[in-house]
Short mmCIF file of C-alpha atoms and ligand atoms in Angstrom, two decimals:
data_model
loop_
_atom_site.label_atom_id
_atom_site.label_comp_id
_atom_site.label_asym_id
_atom_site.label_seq_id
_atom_site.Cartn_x
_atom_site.Cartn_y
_atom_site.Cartn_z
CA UNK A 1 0.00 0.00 0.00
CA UNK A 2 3.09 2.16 1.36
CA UNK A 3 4.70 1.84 -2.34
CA UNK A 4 1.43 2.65 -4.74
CA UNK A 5 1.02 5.62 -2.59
CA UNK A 6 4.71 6.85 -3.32
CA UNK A 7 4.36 5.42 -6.86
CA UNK A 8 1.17 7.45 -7.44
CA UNK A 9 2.50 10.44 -6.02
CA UNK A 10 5.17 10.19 -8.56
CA UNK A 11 2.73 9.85 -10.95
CA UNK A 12 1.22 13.21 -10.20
CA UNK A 13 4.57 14.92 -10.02
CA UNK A 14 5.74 14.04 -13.46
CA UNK A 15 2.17 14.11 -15.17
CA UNK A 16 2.30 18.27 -13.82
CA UNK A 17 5.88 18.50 -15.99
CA UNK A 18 6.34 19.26 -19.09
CA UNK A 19 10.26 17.10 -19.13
CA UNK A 20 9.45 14.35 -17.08
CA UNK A 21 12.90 12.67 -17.18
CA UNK A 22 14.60 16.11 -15.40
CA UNK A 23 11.86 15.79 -12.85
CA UNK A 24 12.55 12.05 -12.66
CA UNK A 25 16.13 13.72 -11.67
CA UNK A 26 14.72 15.91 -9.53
CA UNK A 27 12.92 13.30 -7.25
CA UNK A 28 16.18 11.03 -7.08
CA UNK A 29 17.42 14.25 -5.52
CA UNK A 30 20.63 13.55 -7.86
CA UNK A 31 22.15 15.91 -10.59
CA UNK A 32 25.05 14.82 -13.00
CA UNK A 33 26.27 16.55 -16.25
CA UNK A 34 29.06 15.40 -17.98
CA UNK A 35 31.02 17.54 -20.84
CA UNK A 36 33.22 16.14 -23.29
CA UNK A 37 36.54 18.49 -24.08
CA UNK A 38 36.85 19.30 -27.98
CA UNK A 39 39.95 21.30 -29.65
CA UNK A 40 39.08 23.59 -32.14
CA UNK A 41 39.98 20.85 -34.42
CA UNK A 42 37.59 18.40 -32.92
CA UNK A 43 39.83 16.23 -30.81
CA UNK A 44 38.72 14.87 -27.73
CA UNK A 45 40.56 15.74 -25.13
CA UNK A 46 39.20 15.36 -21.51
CA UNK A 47 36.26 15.53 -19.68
CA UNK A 48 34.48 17.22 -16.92
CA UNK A 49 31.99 16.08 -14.41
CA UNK A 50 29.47 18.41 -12.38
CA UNK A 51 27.19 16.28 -10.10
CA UNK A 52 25.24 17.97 -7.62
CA UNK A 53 26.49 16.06 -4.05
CA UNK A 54 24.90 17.57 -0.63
CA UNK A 55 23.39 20.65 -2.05
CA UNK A 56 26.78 21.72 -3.69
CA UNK A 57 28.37 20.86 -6.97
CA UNK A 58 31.18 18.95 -7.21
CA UNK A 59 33.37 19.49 -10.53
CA UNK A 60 36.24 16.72 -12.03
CA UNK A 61 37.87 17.85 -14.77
CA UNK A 62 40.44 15.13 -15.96
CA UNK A 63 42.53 16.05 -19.48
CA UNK A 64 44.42 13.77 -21.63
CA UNK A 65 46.76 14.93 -24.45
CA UNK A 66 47.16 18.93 -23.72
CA UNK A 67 50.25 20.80 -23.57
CA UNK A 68 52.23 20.68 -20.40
CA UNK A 69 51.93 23.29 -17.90
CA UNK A 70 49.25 25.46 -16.39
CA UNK A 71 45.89 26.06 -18.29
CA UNK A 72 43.61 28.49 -16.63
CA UNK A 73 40.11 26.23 -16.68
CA UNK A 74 36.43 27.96 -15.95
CA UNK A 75 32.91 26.66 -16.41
CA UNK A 76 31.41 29.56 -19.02
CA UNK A 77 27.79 30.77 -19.20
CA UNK A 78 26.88 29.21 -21.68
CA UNK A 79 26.71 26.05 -23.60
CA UNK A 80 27.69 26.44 -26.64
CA UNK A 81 31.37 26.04 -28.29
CA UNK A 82 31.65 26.83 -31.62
CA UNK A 83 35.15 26.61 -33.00
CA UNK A 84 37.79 28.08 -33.50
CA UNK A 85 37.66 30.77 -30.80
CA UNK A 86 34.41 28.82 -27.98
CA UNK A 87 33.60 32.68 -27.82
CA UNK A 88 30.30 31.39 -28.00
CA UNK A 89 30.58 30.13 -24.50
CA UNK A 90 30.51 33.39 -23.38
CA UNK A 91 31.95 34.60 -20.30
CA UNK A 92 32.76 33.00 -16.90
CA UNK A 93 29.61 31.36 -14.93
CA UNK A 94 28.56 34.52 -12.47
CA UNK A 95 25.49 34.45 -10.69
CA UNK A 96 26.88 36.44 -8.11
CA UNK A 97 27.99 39.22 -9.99
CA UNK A 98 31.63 38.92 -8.67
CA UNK A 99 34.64 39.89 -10.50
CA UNK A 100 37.26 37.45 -11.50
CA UNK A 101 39.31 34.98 -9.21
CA UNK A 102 40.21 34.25 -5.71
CA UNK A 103 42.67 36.87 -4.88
CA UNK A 104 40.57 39.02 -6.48
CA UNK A 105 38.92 41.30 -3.55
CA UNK A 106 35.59 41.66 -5.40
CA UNK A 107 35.79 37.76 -6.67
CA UNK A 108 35.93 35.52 -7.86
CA UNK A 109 33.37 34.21 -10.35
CA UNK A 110 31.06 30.87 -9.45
CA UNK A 111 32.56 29.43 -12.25
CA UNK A 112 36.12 29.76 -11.79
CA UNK A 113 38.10 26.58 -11.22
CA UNK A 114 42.27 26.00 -10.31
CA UNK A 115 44.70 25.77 -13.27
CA UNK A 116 44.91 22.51 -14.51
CA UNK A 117 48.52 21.46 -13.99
CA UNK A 118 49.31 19.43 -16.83
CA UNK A 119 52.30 16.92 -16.73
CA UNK A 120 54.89 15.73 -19.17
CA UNK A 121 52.06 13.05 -20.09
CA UNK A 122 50.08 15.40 -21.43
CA UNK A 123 47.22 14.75 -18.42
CA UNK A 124 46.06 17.05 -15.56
CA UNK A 125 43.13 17.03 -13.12
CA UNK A 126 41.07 19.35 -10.82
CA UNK A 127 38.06 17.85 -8.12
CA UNK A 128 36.84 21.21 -6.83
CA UNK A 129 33.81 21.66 -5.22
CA UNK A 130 31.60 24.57 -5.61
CA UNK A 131 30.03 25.90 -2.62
CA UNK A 132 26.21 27.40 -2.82
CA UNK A 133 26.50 26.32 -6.50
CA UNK A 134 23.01 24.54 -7.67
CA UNK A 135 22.72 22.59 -10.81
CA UNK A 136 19.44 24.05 -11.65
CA UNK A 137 21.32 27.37 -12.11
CA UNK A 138 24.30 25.61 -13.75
CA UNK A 139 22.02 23.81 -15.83
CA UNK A 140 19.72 27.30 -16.88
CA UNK A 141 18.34 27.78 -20.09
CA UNK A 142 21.14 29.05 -21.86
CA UNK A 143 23.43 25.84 -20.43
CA UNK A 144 26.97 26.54 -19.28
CA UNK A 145 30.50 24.88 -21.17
CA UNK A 146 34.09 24.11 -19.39
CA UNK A 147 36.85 26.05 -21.44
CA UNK A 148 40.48 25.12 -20.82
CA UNK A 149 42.96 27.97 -22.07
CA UNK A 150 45.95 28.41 -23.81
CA UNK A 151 48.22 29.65 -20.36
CA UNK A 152 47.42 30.05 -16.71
CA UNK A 153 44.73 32.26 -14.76
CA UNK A 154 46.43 34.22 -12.08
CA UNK A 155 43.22 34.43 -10.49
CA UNK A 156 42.79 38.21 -10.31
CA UNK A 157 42.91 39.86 -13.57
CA UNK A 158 39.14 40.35 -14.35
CA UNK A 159 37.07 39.03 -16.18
CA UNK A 160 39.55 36.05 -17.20
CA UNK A 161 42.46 35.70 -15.24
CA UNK A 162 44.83 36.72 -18.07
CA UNK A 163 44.84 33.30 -19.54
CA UNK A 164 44.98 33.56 -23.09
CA UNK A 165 42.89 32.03 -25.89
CA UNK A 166 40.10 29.15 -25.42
CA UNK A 167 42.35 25.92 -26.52
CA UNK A 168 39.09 23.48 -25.60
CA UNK A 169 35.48 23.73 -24.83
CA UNK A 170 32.32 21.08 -24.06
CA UNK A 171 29.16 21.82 -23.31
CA UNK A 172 27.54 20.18 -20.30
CA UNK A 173 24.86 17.50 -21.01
CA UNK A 174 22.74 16.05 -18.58
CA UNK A 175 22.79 12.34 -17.87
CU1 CU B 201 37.57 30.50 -19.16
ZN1 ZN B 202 36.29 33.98 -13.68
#
């Protein structure tokens, strides 16, 4: 009896929805976009998780086959990366209306992430977690991308951390 009733009520949830597979998400109170990293020349290389875990988002950004050294990495406003320049991605993720970076006094942006600190190997990683971030804002209408650039953010030069051009860019897609 216990399970129709929940079963029912679920019923009634998704049957009020429009996209009854986010609100599916929404009930498994679980959130978990994945994007895949593209050069401007279509390689893949790297990927980066966002997955909503106790009311924050946590971020894993893990890159294979990029030039060694440090590579200023954000999550940009929106989801789009058109090649060769991802300037469709816009700027950084801001819902706060900060400035740019950390050591920035007025910062830093919602969507700015460490450098990625790229070995010999060619592979780098970041797990960062995002604190007050939700996925329903990451996740808006417009969507949001991860960019890696050409050199590395020094976390205080608005609005990008001074870190050159857009070298790779995916677009988050829920799964
Ligand atoms: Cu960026
Ligand atoms: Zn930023």
């Amino acid at each position: 009896m216990r399970g129709f009733a929940i079963a029912a009520m679920g019923a009634l949830v998704l049957a009020g929805c429009t996209t009854p597979e986010k609100n599916a998400r929404y009930m498994a109170g679980h959130f978990k976009a994945q994007a895949d990293l593209l050069t401007a020349d279509g390689t893949l290389v790297g990927t980066g998780v966002a997955e909503e875990v106790d009311g924050d988002i946590r971020v894993i950004v893990d890159v294979k086959g990029i030039s060694k050294g440090l590579h200023g990495t954000h999550i940009h406003a929106v989801g789009k990366c058109e090649a060769p320049d991802f300037a469709s991605a816009a700027g950084h993720w801001n819902p706060t209306a900060h400035q740019h970076g950390k050591e920035n006094p007025a910062g830093p942006h919602m969507g700015d992430l460490p450098n990625l600190n790229v070995g010999e190997d060619g592979r780098g990683q970041i797990t960062l977690t995002l604190k007050g971030a939700t996925f329903a804002g990451l996740m808006d209408e417009d969507g949001a991308a991860l960019v890696v650039h050409a050199g590395p953010d020094d976390y205080k030069t608005d609005p990008a951390g001074n870190s050159g051009g857009r070298i790779a860019c995916g677009v988050f897609k829920a799964m």
